[in-house]
Amino acid sequence: MTVQIDLTGRTALVTGSTQGIGAAIATGLARAGARVAVNGRTPESVARAATALRAEVPDAELVEVPADVATDDGTARTLELLPSVDILVNSLGIFAARPALEIDDQEWRRYFEVNVLAAVRLTRSYLPGMMERGWGRVQFIASDSAVVIPTEMIHYGVSKTALLGVSRGFAKAAAGTGVTVNSVIAGPTHTGGVEDFVYQLVDRSVPWERAQREFMRLHRPQSLLQRLIEPVEIANMVTYLASPLASATTGAAVRVDGGYVDAILP
């Protein structure tokens, strides 16, 4: 039996989709036929990402949304360019290693503004329209760090923990409307940003393949995959959850973590 995901006629916004996991998600949704809004902070980065996506999916229908959604002005600009969506993927996020006792108030606030409040504002803006139309998908890209708080970046981990609560709460708000709201717990994933992060913890003179193995051995030994996850593997789950096939999955924290979180339940 062939499983066919068809999102033709649906419009999707993927925040932070100029690179990494966000770009992979935008590509996956476009392959499934969705009209995809590519979002980043600058027109240049969004244009480059859209060009790369069209090279992967030549018939993709794209909307370019250059706006910093971590700000009120950027959110307003996004809503101006894209007043309505059927699928919202809150993928924007920042992370960096920092000793716990060196994280000041300003940095804590920045992580909550970017990783949590940006997603809350957009969900609050788009969810009512989805509920009125009787169909919609909202997803929050969380992290294994939400469950297993890393000692080297507790501010990031706590912001992702908050997303799990936000997701569950909005799912309850949308109960019975035909709209599903879920979070995706992504495990350690191979992106350019993660390569930089790995080299904050492993000697930069070490070749990448060896550095990756050292990182997983020393800092993520719980992984059952024992390798970094590829962004397309996260995108596959997001595309499924965005589809009619996942109509009974809501209020969930779905794991694509390579078995990193040592638990039977999410």
PDB file of C-alpha atoms in Angstrom:
ATOM      1  CA  MET A   1       0.000   0.000   0.000  1.00  0.00           C
ATOM      2  CA  THR A   2       1.326   3.422  -0.955  1.00  0.00           C
ATOM      3  CA  VAL A   3       0.686   6.253   1.490  1.00  0.00           C
ATOM      4  CA  GLN A   4       0.090   9.490  -0.391  1.00  0.00           C
ATOM      5  CA  ILE A   5       0.202  12.830   1.409  1.00  0.00           C
ATOM      6  CA  ASP A   6      -1.570  15.508  -0.587  1.00  0.00           C
ATOM      7  CA  LEU A   7      -1.635  19.061   0.765  1.00  0.00           C
ATOM      8  CA  THR A   8      -2.779  20.665  -2.472  1.00  0.00           C
ATOM      9  CA  GLY A   9      -4.859  23.761  -1.771  1.00  0.00           C
ATOM     10  CA  ARG A  10      -3.350  24.294   1.683  1.00  0.00           C
ATOM     11  CA  THR A  11      -1.180  27.255   2.629  1.00  0.00           C
ATOM     12  CA  ALA A  12       1.642  26.670   5.118  1.00  0.00           C
ATOM     13  CA  LEU A  13       3.856  29.108   6.980  1.00  0.00           C
ATOM     14  CA  VAL A  14       7.150  27.732   8.287  1.00  0.00           C
ATOM     15  CA  THR A  15       8.962  30.230  10.487  1.00  0.00           C
ATOM     16  CA  GLY A  16      12.744  30.300  10.384  1.00  0.00           C
ATOM     17  CA  SER A  17      12.715  28.352   7.130  1.00  0.00           C
ATOM     18  CA  THR A  18      15.766  29.775   5.370  1.00  0.00           C
ATOM     19  CA  GLN A  19      18.052  27.018   6.636  1.00  0.00           C
ATOM     20  CA  GLY A  20      18.334  23.851   8.689  1.00  0.00           C
ATOM     21  CA  ILE A  21      15.244  22.045   9.954  1.00  0.00           C
ATOM     22  CA  GLY A  22      12.924  24.862   8.858  1.00  0.00           C
ATOM     23  CA  ALA A  23      14.167  24.717   5.265  1.00  0.00           C
ATOM     24  CA  ALA A  24      13.746  20.927   5.207  1.00  0.00           C
ATOM     25  CA  ILE A  25      10.185  21.262   6.516  1.00  0.00           C
ATOM     26  CA  ALA A  26       9.328  23.884   3.898  1.00  0.00           C
ATOM     27  CA  THR A  27      10.659  21.553   1.205  1.00  0.00           C
ATOM     28  CA  GLY A  28       8.699  18.578   2.549  1.00  0.00           C
ATOM     29  CA  LEU A  29       5.430  20.525   2.623  1.00  0.00           C
ATOM     30  CA  ALA A  30       6.058  21.873  -0.887  1.00  0.00           C
ATOM     31  CA  ARG A  31       6.674  18.339  -2.187  1.00  0.00           C
ATOM     32  CA  ALA A  32       3.279  17.394  -0.742  1.00  0.00           C
ATOM     33  CA  GLY A  33       1.657  20.168  -2.789  1.00  0.00           C
ATOM     34  CA  ALA A  34       1.199  22.898  -0.191  1.00  0.00           C
ATOM     35  CA  ARG A  35       1.655  26.567  -0.990  1.00  0.00           C
ATOM     36  CA  VAL A  36       4.561  27.372   1.322  1.00  0.00           C
ATOM     37  CA  ALA A  37       5.539  30.677   2.888  1.00  0.00           C
ATOM     38  CA  VAL A  38       9.294  30.851   3.406  1.00  0.00           C
ATOM     39  CA  ASN A  39      10.232  33.053   6.346  1.00  0.00           C
ATOM     40  CA  GLY A  40      13.464  34.643   7.505  1.00  0.00           C
ATOM     41  CA  ARG A  41      14.670  37.959   8.843  1.00  0.00           C
ATOM     42  CA  THR A  42      15.950  39.492   5.601  1.00  0.00           C
ATOM     43  CA  PRO A  43      14.719  39.634   1.985  1.00  0.00           C
ATOM     44  CA  GLU A  44      18.098  38.319   0.834  1.00  0.00           C
ATOM     45  CA  SER A  45      18.063  35.200   2.998  1.00  0.00           C
ATOM     46  CA  VAL A  46      14.450  34.450   2.088  1.00  0.00           C
ATOM     47  CA  ALA A  47      15.129  34.881  -1.634  1.00  0.00           C
ATOM     48  CA  ARG A  48      18.123  32.516  -1.453  1.00  0.00           C
ATOM     49  CA  ALA A  49      16.083  29.918   0.413  1.00  0.00           C
ATOM     50  CA  ALA A  50      13.202  30.186  -2.046  1.00  0.00           C
ATOM     51  CA  THR A  51      15.591  29.746  -4.971  1.00  0.00           C
ATOM     52  CA  ALA A  52      17.091  26.651  -3.364  1.00  0.00           C
ATOM     53  CA  LEU A  53      13.646  25.227  -2.634  1.00  0.00           C
ATOM     54  CA  ARG A  54      12.513  25.756  -6.228  1.00  0.00           C
ATOM     55  CA  ALA A  55      15.602  23.868  -7.375  1.00  0.00           C
ATOM     56  CA  GLU A  56      14.443  20.930  -5.213  1.00  0.00           C
ATOM     57  CA  VAL A  57      10.742  21.251  -6.076  1.00  0.00           C
ATOM     58  CA  PRO A  58      10.455  23.019  -9.472  1.00  0.00           C
ATOM     59  CA  ASP A  59       6.670  23.348  -9.377  1.00  0.00           C
ATOM     60  CA  ALA A  60       6.581  24.673  -5.800  1.00  0.00           C
ATOM     61  CA  GLU A  61       4.198  27.540  -5.093  1.00  0.00           C
ATOM     62  CA  LEU A  62       6.037  29.826  -2.687  1.00  0.00           C
ATOM     63  CA  VAL A  63       5.391  33.047  -0.814  1.00  0.00           C
ATOM     64  CA  GLU A  64       8.387  35.006   0.419  1.00  0.00           C
ATOM     65  CA  VAL A  65       7.854  36.437   3.908  1.00  0.00           C
ATOM     66  CA  PRO A  66      10.904  38.418   5.071  1.00  0.00           C
ATOM     67  CA  ALA A  67      10.107  39.387   8.655  1.00  0.00           C
ATOM     68  CA  ASP A  68      11.560  38.900  12.119  1.00  0.00           C
ATOM     69  CA  VAL A  69       8.629  37.127  13.774  1.00  0.00           C
ATOM     70  CA  ALA A  70      10.329  37.436  17.163  1.00  0.00           C
ATOM     71  CA  THR A  71       9.216  41.083  17.150  1.00  0.00           C
ATOM     72  CA  ASP A  72       5.788  42.706  17.163  1.00  0.00           C
ATOM     73  CA  ASP A  73       6.582  44.579  13.946  1.00  0.00           C
ATOM     74  CA  GLY A  74       7.768  41.407  12.246  1.00  0.00           C
ATOM     75  CA  THR A  75       4.619  39.560  13.260  1.00  0.00           C
ATOM     76  CA  ALA A  76       2.475  42.409  11.925  1.00  0.00           C
ATOM     77  CA  ARG A  77       4.411  42.326   8.648  1.00  0.00           C
ATOM     78  CA  THR A  78       3.904  38.565   8.392  1.00  0.00           C
ATOM     79  CA  LEU A  79       0.152  38.896   8.933  1.00  0.00           C
ATOM     80  CA  GLU A  80       0.035  41.656   6.321  1.00  0.00           C
ATOM     81  CA  LEU A  81       1.770  39.462   3.727  1.00  0.00           C
ATOM     82  CA  LEU A  82      -0.055  36.293   4.767  1.00  0.00           C
ATOM     83  CA  PRO A  83      -3.403  37.027   6.455  1.00  0.00           C
ATOM     84  CA  SER A  84      -4.491  33.383   6.613  1.00  0.00           C
ATOM     85  CA  VAL A  85      -2.815  29.969   6.727  1.00  0.00           C
ATOM     86  CA  ASP A  86      -3.998  26.382   7.020  1.00  0.00           C
ATOM     87  CA  ILE A  87      -0.737  25.033   8.429  1.00  0.00           C
ATOM     88  CA  LEU A  88       1.533  26.874  10.869  1.00  0.00           C
ATOM     89  CA  VAL A  89       4.895  25.354  11.737  1.00  0.00           C
ATOM     90  CA  ASN A  90       6.661  27.282  14.485  1.00  0.00           C
ATOM     91  CA  SER A  91      10.199  26.266  13.619  1.00  0.00           C
ATOM     92  CA  LEU A  92      12.126  29.407  14.544  1.00  0.00           C
ATOM     93  CA  GLY A  93      14.601  28.869  17.349  1.00  0.00           C
ATOM     94  CA  ILE A  94      18.004  29.886  18.652  1.00  0.00           C
ATOM     95  CA  PHE A  95      20.512  27.942  20.735  1.00  0.00           C
ATOM     96  CA  ALA A  96      24.066  28.236  22.002  1.00  0.00           C
ATOM     97  CA  ALA A  97      26.200  26.757  24.742  1.00  0.00           C
ATOM     98  CA  ARG A  98      26.551  28.854  27.881  1.00  0.00           C
ATOM     99  CA  PRO A  99      27.431  27.873  31.478  1.00  0.00           C
ATOM    100  CA  ALA A 100      24.267  27.999  33.571  1.00  0.00           C
ATOM    101  CA  LEU A 101      25.564  30.582  36.034  1.00  0.00           C
ATOM    102  CA  GLU A 102      26.639  32.919  33.220  1.00  0.00           C
ATOM    103  CA  ILE A 103      23.189  33.274  31.612  1.00  0.00           C
ATOM    104  CA  ASP A 104      21.947  36.735  32.550  1.00  0.00           C
ATOM    105  CA  ASP A 105      18.394  38.091  32.544  1.00  0.00           C
ATOM    106  CA  GLN A 106      18.773  39.670  29.121  1.00  0.00           C
ATOM    107  CA  GLU A 107      19.740  36.368  27.540  1.00  0.00           C
ATOM    108  CA  TRP A 108      16.922  34.511  29.308  1.00  0.00           C
ATOM    109  CA  ARG A 109      14.460  37.088  27.935  1.00  0.00           C
ATOM    110  CA  ARG A 110      15.905  36.783  24.418  1.00  0.00           C
ATOM    111  CA  TYR A 111      15.432  33.007  24.407  1.00  0.00           C
ATOM    112  CA  PHE A 112      11.829  33.317  25.522  1.00  0.00           C
ATOM    113  CA  GLU A 113      11.099  36.073  22.996  1.00  0.00           C
ATOM    114  CA  VAL A 114      12.483  34.069  20.069  1.00  0.00           C
ATOM    115  CA  ASN A 115      11.759  30.466  21.040  1.00  0.00           C
ATOM    116  CA  VAL A 116       8.431  30.853  22.823  1.00  0.00           C
ATOM    117  CA  LEU A 117       6.646  34.170  22.398  1.00  0.00           C
ATOM    118  CA  ALA A 118       7.134  34.331  18.626  1.00  0.00           C
ATOM    119  CA  ALA A 119       5.277  31.033  18.316  1.00  0.00           C
ATOM    120  CA  VAL A 120       2.592  32.120  20.789  1.00  0.00           C
ATOM    121  CA  ARG A 121       1.881  35.354  18.897  1.00  0.00           C
ATOM    122  CA  LEU A 122       1.538  33.644  15.523  1.00  0.00           C
ATOM    123  CA  THR A 123      -0.592  30.836  16.910  1.00  0.00           C
ATOM    124  CA  ARG A 124      -2.859  33.337  18.633  1.00  0.00           C
ATOM    125  CA  SER A 125      -3.175  35.184  15.309  1.00  0.00           C
ATOM    126  CA  TYR A 126      -3.814  32.243  12.972  1.00  0.00           C
ATOM    127  CA  LEU A 127      -5.617  29.693  15.136  1.00  0.00           C
ATOM    128  CA  PRO A 128      -9.017  31.459  15.269  1.00  0.00           C
ATOM    129  CA  GLY A 129      -9.298  31.429  11.463  1.00  0.00           C
ATOM    130  CA  MET A 130      -8.444  27.739  11.328  1.00  0.00           C
ATOM    131  CA  MET A 131     -11.107  27.018  13.956  1.00  0.00           C
ATOM    132  CA  GLU A 132     -13.720  28.995  12.055  1.00  0.00           C
ATOM    133  CA  ARG A 133     -12.933  27.077   8.840  1.00  0.00           C
ATOM    134  CA  GLY A 134     -12.980  23.743  10.668  1.00  0.00           C
ATOM    135  CA  TRP A 135      -9.516  22.597   9.575  1.00  0.00           C
ATOM    136  CA  GLY A 136      -5.963  23.482  10.438  1.00  0.00           C
ATOM    137  CA  ARG A 137      -2.621  22.280  11.691  1.00  0.00           C
ATOM    138  CA  VAL A 138      -0.347  24.006  14.203  1.00  0.00           C
ATOM    139  CA  GLN A 139       3.016  22.514  15.104  1.00  0.00           C
ATOM    140  CA  PHE A 140       5.771  23.592  17.459  1.00  0.00           C
ATOM    141  CA  ILE A 141       9.292  22.304  16.846  1.00  0.00           C
ATOM    142  CA  ALA A 142      10.519  21.373  20.292  1.00  0.00           C
ATOM    143  CA  SER A 143      13.613  19.400  21.249  1.00  0.00           C
ATOM    144  CA  ASP A 144      14.890  16.513  23.293  1.00  0.00           C
ATOM    145  CA  SER A 145      16.397  19.310  25.399  1.00  0.00           C
ATOM    146  CA  ALA A 146      12.854  20.083  26.575  1.00  0.00           C
ATOM    147  CA  VAL A 147      12.841  16.778  28.454  1.00  0.00           C
ATOM    148  CA  VAL A 148      16.540  16.187  29.109  1.00  0.00           C
ATOM    149  CA  ILE A 149      17.731  19.678  30.047  1.00  0.00           C
ATOM    150  CA  PRO A 150      21.336  20.026  28.852  1.00  0.00           C
ATOM    151  CA  THR A 151      23.746  21.412  31.427  1.00  0.00           C
ATOM    152  CA  GLU A 152      25.480  23.492  28.769  1.00  0.00           C
ATOM    153  CA  MET A 153      22.327  25.367  27.652  1.00  0.00           C
ATOM    154  CA  ILE A 154      19.557  25.261  30.207  1.00  0.00           C
ATOM    155  CA  HIS A 155      17.978  28.459  28.827  1.00  0.00           C
ATOM    156  CA  TYR A 156      17.400  26.731  25.494  1.00  0.00           C
ATOM    157  CA  GLY A 157      16.090  23.573  27.153  1.00  0.00           C
ATOM    158  CA  VAL A 158      13.651  25.455  29.377  1.00  0.00           C
ATOM    159  CA  SER A 159      12.325  27.469  26.421  1.00  0.00           C
ATOM    160  CA  LYS A 160      11.591  24.207  24.606  1.00  0.00           C
ATOM    161  CA  THR A 161       9.926  22.780  27.717  1.00  0.00           C
ATOM    162  CA  ALA A 162       7.657  25.817  27.634  1.00  0.00           C
ATOM    163  CA  LEU A 163       6.699  24.993  24.050  1.00  0.00           C
ATOM    164  CA  LEU A 164       5.399  21.588  25.136  1.00  0.00           C
ATOM    165  CA  GLY A 165       3.039  23.299  27.558  1.00  0.00           C
ATOM    166  CA  VAL A 166       2.060  25.948  25.018  1.00  0.00           C
ATOM    167  CA  SER A 167       1.259  23.271  22.438  1.00  0.00           C
ATOM    168  CA  ARG A 168      -0.884  21.235  24.819  1.00  0.00           C
ATOM    169  CA  GLY A 169      -2.733  24.356  25.958  1.00  0.00           C
ATOM    170  CA  PHE A 170      -3.571  25.538  22.443  1.00  0.00           C
ATOM    171  CA  ALA A 171      -4.674  22.000  21.537  1.00  0.00           C
ATOM    172  CA  LYS A 172      -7.228  22.214  24.351  1.00  0.00           C
ATOM    173  CA  ALA A 173      -8.356  25.632  23.094  1.00  0.00           C
ATOM    174  CA  ALA A 174      -8.970  24.103  19.639  1.00  0.00           C
ATOM    175  CA  ALA A 175     -10.730  20.974  20.936  1.00  0.00           C
ATOM    176  CA  GLY A 176     -13.512  19.686  18.698  1.00  0.00           C
ATOM    177  CA  THR A 177     -12.901  22.196  15.901  1.00  0.00           C
ATOM    178  CA  GLY A 178     -11.094  19.998  13.375  1.00  0.00           C
ATOM    179  CA  VAL A 179      -7.805  21.749  14.123  1.00  0.00           C
ATOM    180  CA  THR A 180      -4.910  19.764  15.546  1.00  0.00           C
ATOM    181  CA  VAL A 181      -2.050  21.208  17.579  1.00  0.00           C
ATOM    182  CA  ASN A 182       1.092  19.192  18.285  1.00  0.00           C
ATOM    183  CA  SER A 183       4.739  19.574  19.170  1.00  0.00           C
ATOM    184  CA  VAL A 184       7.565  17.644  17.558  1.00  0.00           C
ATOM    185  CA  ILE A 185      10.444  16.670  19.826  1.00  0.00           C
ATOM    186  CA  ALA A 186      13.452  16.773  17.518  1.00  0.00           C
ATOM    187  CA  GLY A 187      16.595  14.983  18.637  1.00  0.00           C
ATOM    188  CA  PRO A 188      20.179  16.092  17.928  1.00  0.00           C
ATOM    189  CA  THR A 189      19.994  17.111  14.267  1.00  0.00           C
ATOM    190  CA  HIS A 190      22.672  17.743  11.655  1.00  0.00           C
ATOM    191  CA  THR A 191      22.418  21.400  10.646  1.00  0.00           C
ATOM    192  CA  GLY A 192      24.952  24.136  10.053  1.00  0.00           C
ATOM    193  CA  GLY A 193      24.080  25.656  13.417  1.00  0.00           C
ATOM    194  CA  VAL A 194      24.574  22.320  15.148  1.00  0.00           C
ATOM    195  CA  GLU A 195      27.965  21.904  13.479  1.00  0.00           C
ATOM    196  CA  ASP A 196      28.964  25.231  15.023  1.00  0.00           C
ATOM    197  CA  PHE A 197      27.545  24.081  18.365  1.00  0.00           C
ATOM    198  CA  VAL A 198      29.442  20.783  18.195  1.00  0.00           C
ATOM    199  CA  TYR A 199      32.646  22.707  17.655  1.00  0.00           C
ATOM    200  CA  GLN A 200      31.942  24.765  20.755  1.00  0.00           C
ATOM    201  CA  LEU A 201      32.299  21.509  22.686  1.00  0.00           C
ATOM    202  CA  VAL A 202      34.821  19.575  20.549  1.00  0.00           C
ATOM    203  CA  ASP A 203      38.230  20.733  19.314  1.00  0.00           C
ATOM    204  CA  ARG A 204      37.785  22.595  15.994  1.00  0.00           C
ATOM    205  CA  SER A 205      40.888  20.925  14.571  1.00  0.00           C
ATOM    206  CA  VAL A 206      39.102  17.547  14.638  1.00  0.00           C
ATOM    207  CA  PRO A 207      37.540  16.499  11.270  1.00  0.00           C
ATOM    208  CA  TRP A 208      33.745  16.672  11.187  1.00  0.00           C
ATOM    209  CA  GLU A 209      32.952  12.948  11.177  1.00  0.00           C
ATOM    210  CA  ARG A 210      35.187  12.354  14.170  1.00  0.00           C
ATOM    211  CA  ALA A 211      33.909  15.500  15.899  1.00  0.00           C
ATOM    212  CA  GLN A 212      30.309  14.301  15.445  1.00  0.00           C
ATOM    213  CA  ARG A 213      31.132  10.898  16.948  1.00  0.00           C
ATOM    214  CA  GLU A 214      32.919  12.529  19.874  1.00  0.00           C
ATOM    215  CA  PHE A 215      29.996  14.873  20.470  1.00  0.00           C
ATOM    216  CA  MET A 216      27.477  12.021  20.505  1.00  0.00           C
ATOM    217  CA  ARG A 217      29.694   9.870  22.731  1.00  0.00           C
ATOM    218  CA  LEU A 218      30.478  12.560  25.281  1.00  0.00           C
ATOM    219  CA  HIS A 219      27.426  14.835  25.221  1.00  0.00           C
ATOM    220  CA  ARG A 220      24.519  12.775  23.829  1.00  0.00           C
ATOM    221  CA  PRO A 221      25.315   9.172  24.849  1.00  0.00           C
ATOM    222  CA  GLN A 222      21.624   8.344  25.337  1.00  0.00           C
ATOM    223  CA  SER A 223      20.962   8.392  21.571  1.00  0.00           C
ATOM    224  CA  LEU A 224      19.954   4.989  20.243  1.00  0.00           C
ATOM    225  CA  LEU A 225      20.726   6.111  16.686  1.00  0.00           C
ATOM    226  CA  GLN A 226      24.245   7.076  17.780  1.00  0.00           C
ATOM    227  CA  ARG A 227      24.323   9.645  14.999  1.00  0.00           C
ATOM    228  CA  LEU A 228      22.866  13.052  14.313  1.00  0.00           C
ATOM    229  CA  ILE A 229      19.402  13.068  12.758  1.00  0.00           C
ATOM    230  CA  GLU A 230      19.109  14.538   9.255  1.00  0.00           C
ATOM    231  CA  PRO A 231      16.690  17.501   8.845  1.00  0.00           C
ATOM    232  CA  VAL A 232      14.611  15.612   6.277  1.00  0.00           C
ATOM    233  CA  GLU A 233      13.820  13.021   8.952  1.00  0.00           C
ATOM    234  CA  ILE A 234      12.226  15.760  11.069  1.00  0.00           C
ATOM    235  CA  ALA A 235      10.461  17.147   7.992  1.00  0.00           C
ATOM    236  CA  ASN A 236       8.906  13.760   7.225  1.00  0.00           C
ATOM    237  CA  MET A 237       7.127  13.722  10.578  1.00  0.00           C
ATOM    238  CA  VAL A 238       6.014  17.337  10.276  1.00  0.00           C
ATOM    239  CA  THR A 239       4.592  16.697   6.804  1.00  0.00           C
ATOM    240  CA  TYR A 240       2.673  13.683   8.097  1.00  0.00           C
ATOM    241  CA  LEU A 241       1.263  15.635  11.058  1.00  0.00           C
ATOM    242  CA  ALA A 242       0.199  18.391   8.654  1.00  0.00           C
ATOM    243  CA  SER A 243      -1.787  15.929   6.573  1.00  0.00           C
ATOM    244  CA  PRO A 244      -5.322  14.520   6.876  1.00  0.00           C
ATOM    245  CA  LEU A 245      -3.705  11.185   7.789  1.00  0.00           C
ATOM    246  CA  ALA A 246      -2.898  12.595  11.243  1.00  0.00           C
ATOM    247  CA  SER A 247      -6.430  13.826  11.978  1.00  0.00           C
ATOM    248  CA  ALA A 248      -6.602  11.966  15.319  1.00  0.00           C
ATOM    249  CA  THR A 249      -3.245  13.167  16.626  1.00  0.00           C
ATOM    250  CA  THR A 250      -3.557  16.341  18.674  1.00  0.00           C
ATOM    251  CA  GLY A 251      -2.240  17.641  21.963  1.00  0.00           C
ATOM    252  CA  ALA A 252       0.736  15.326  21.511  1.00  0.00           C
ATOM    253  CA  ALA A 253       4.488  15.637  21.854  1.00  0.00           C
ATOM    254  CA  VAL A 254       5.665  13.412  19.001  1.00  0.00           C
ATOM    255  CA  ARG A 255       9.264  12.249  19.226  1.00  0.00           C
ATOM    256  CA  VAL A 256      11.719  12.221  16.328  1.00  0.00           C
ATOM    257  CA  ASP A 257      14.668  11.981  18.659  1.00  0.00           C
ATOM    258  CA  GLY A 258      16.506   8.816  17.662  1.00  0.00           C
ATOM    259  CA  GLY A 259      15.535   7.257  20.976  1.00  0.00           C
ATOM    260  CA  TYR A 260      17.426   9.945  22.878  1.00  0.00           C
ATOM    261  CA  VAL A 261      14.762  10.475  25.550  1.00  0.00           C
ATOM    262  CA  ASP A 262      14.875   7.414  27.831  1.00  0.00           C
ATOM    263  CA  ALA A 263      11.139   6.915  28.270  1.00  0.00           C
ATOM    264  CA  ILE A 264       8.402   4.636  26.981  1.00  0.00           C
ATOM    265  CA  LEU A 265       5.887   7.491  26.723  1.00  0.00           C
ATOM    266  CA  PRO A 266       6.621  10.925  25.212  1.00  0.00           C
TER     267      PRO A 266
END
